[in-house]
XYZ file of C-alpha atoms in Angstrom:
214
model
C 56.298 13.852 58.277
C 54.210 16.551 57.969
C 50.582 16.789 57.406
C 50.653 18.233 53.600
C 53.053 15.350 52.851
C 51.182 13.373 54.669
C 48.344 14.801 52.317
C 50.437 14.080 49.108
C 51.125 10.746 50.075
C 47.861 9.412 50.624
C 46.295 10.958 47.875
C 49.356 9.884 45.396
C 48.864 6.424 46.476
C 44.938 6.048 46.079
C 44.919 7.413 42.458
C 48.807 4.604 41.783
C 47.171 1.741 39.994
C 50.507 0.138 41.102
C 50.029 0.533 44.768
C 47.630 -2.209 45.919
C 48.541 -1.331 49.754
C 45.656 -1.763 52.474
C 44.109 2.128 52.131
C 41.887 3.237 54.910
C 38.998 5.679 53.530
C 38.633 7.209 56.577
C 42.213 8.558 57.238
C 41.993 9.470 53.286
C 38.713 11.726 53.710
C 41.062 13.226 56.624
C 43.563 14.248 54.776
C 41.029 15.464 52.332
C 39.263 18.013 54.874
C 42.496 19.312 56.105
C 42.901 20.580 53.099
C 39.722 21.608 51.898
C 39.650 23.424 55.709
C 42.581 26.042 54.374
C 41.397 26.306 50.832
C 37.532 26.665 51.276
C 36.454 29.845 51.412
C 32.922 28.478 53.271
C 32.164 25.852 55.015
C 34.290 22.623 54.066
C 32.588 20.646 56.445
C 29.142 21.441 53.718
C 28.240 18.497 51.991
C 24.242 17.506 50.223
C 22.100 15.097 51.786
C 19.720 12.979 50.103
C 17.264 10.651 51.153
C 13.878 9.540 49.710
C 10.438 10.242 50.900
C 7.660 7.566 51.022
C 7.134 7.294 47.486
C 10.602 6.709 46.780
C 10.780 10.734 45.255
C 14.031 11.886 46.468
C 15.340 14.506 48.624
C 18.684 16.587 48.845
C 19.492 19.402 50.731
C 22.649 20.738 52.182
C 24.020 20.047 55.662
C 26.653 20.167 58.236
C 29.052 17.759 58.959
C 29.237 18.037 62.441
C 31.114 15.550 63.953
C 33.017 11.990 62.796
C 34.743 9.432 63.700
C 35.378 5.881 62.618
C 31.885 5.004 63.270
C 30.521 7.508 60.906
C 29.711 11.291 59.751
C 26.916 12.779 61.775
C 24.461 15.742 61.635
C 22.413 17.382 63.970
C 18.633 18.437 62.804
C 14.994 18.779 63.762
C 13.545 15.526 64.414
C 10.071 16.506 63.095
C 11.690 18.203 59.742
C 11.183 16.184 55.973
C 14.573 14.820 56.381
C 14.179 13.479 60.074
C 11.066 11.677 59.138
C 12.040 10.258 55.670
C 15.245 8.843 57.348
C 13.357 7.288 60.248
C 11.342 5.661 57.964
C 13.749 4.924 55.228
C 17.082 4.687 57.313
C 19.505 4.982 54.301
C 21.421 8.021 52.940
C 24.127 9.506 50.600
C 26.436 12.216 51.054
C 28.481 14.140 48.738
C 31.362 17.007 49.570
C 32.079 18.891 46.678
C 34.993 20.668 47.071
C 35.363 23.552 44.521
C 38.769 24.835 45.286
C 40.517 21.536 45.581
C 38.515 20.431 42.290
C 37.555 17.449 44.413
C 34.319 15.766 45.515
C 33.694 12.714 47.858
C 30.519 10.434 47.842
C 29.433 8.003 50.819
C 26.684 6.012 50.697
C 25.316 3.758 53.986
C 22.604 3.026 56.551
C 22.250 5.951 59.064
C 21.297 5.031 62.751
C 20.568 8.038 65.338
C 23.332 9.284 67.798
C 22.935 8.675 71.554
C 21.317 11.599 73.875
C 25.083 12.135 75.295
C 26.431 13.322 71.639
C 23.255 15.711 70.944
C 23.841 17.181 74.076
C 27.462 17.078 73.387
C 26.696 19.188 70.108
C 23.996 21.069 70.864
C 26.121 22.759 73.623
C 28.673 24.105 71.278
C 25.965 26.157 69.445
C 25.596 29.634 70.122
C 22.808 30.887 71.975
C 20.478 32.325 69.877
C 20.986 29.057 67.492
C 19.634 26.880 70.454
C 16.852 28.988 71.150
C 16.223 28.753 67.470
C 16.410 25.251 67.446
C 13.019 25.113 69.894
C 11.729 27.853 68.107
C 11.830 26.666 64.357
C 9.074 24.123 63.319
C 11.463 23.051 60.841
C 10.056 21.877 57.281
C 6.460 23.366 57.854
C 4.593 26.136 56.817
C 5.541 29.956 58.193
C 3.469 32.715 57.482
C 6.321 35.079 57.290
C 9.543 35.730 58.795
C 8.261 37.954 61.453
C 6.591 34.553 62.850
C 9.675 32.931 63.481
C 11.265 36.463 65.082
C 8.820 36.954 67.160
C 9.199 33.160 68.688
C 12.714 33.405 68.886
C 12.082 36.830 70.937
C 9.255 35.121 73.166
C 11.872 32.295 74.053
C 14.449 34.467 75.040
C 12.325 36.552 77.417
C 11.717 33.694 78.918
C 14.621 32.066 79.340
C 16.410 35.001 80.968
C 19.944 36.122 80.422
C 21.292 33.383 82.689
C 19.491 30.394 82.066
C 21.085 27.286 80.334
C 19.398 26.577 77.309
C 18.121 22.681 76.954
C 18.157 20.590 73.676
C 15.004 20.142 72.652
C 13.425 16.110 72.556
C 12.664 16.569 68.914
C 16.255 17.520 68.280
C 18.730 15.015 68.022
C 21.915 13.633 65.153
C 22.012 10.712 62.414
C 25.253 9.100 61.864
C 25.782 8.303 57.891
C 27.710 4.495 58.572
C 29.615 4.640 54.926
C 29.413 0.891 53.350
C 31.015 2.741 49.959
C 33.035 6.056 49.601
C 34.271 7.518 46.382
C 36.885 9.527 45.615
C 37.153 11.949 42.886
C 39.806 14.426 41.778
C 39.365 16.534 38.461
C 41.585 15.468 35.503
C 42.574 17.244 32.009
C 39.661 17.087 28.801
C 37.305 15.110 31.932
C 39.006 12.192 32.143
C 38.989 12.273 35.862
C 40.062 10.079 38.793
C 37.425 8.034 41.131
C 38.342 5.063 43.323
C 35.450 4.042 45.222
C 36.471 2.247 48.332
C 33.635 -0.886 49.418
C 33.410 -2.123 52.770
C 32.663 -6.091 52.971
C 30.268 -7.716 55.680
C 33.682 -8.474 58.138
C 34.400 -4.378 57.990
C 37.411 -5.005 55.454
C 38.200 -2.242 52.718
C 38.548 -2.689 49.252
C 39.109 0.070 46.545
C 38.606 -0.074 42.878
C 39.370 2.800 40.033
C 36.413 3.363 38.083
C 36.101 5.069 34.731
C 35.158 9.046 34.809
């Protein structure tokens, strides 16, 4: 079978009140990002953020999805930024993909946990070169003067690196994994009377799905 029937399949069956087969969320979300993959012109792998600060105010900003599995959907940030520090404190997030061209979005909500020093490193080495330098160079979420700042530091750090030199993640730089407990799917339908099925997961890992009104 091929993977864009494979794609119609799974997404045929979530949205079949009359199909009550066992449907995993993850392979679903899969199947999902394939697609979005050829039809987004930027960045499928986008998706918002949002956390909540000590007063419970919340946060959302946009991220990278940067690496998943069937543990969870990581991203890779500044440990010292707003986001860092209001999810060590508060470690619980939500996630949405919105995915324009496909008229589709997907929502996870969870506890987060932070990814071991081997998958950071893992990560961080894919980056180019200049985007690890930046990553010791950026005091991420605090005050800059002006751009030049930030230039200049980057410039500083590459001097003294040299040409040659391997580049090493920085300790304040590290991942979260989101671990989903609820993911919801949504696909656009006629006069807004759309489709969601939000998938739960139960205390023994087991997933159940339910449609839910637009």
């Amino acid at each position: 079978m091929s993977a864009t029937s494979t794609v119609t399949n799974l997404t045929q069956r979530v949205f079949d009140d009359a199909d009550t087969a066992p449907i995993d969320p993850f392979s679903l979300f899969e199947d999902w990002y394939e697609e979005a993959r050829v039809s987004e012109p930027n960045d499928p792998h986008a998706m918002a953020l949002a956390t909540v600060d000590a007063d419970g105010l919340p946060d959302v900003r946009m991220v990278l999805l940067n690496a998943r599995d069937q543990r969870g959907y990581c991203f890779f940030t500044n440990f010292e930024s707003d986001k860092a520090r209001e999810l060590l404190a508060n470690p619980k997030a939500a996630l949405v993909f919105h995915w324009k061209s496909l008229r589709r979005q997907l929502r996870m909500r969870g506890p987060v946990e932070v990814v071991s020093d081997s998958e950071a490193d893992a990560y961080f080495s894919t980056r180019g070169r200049v985007s690890q330098i930046g990553a010791h160079a950026s005091k991420q979420s605090r005050p800059l003067p002006n751009r030049y700042t930030l230039l200049e530091r980057v410039e500083t750090l590459t001097k003294s690196l040299g040409d040659d030199e391997p580049v090493q993640r920085p300790k304040h730089w590290s991942g979260f994994r989101l671990i989903p407990q609820t993911m919801e799917f949504w696909k656009d339908g006629a006069n807004r009377l759309h489709d969601r099925v939000r998938f739960t997961r139960d205390a023994s890992g087991t997933w159940s799905r339910q449609r839910l009104y637009p």
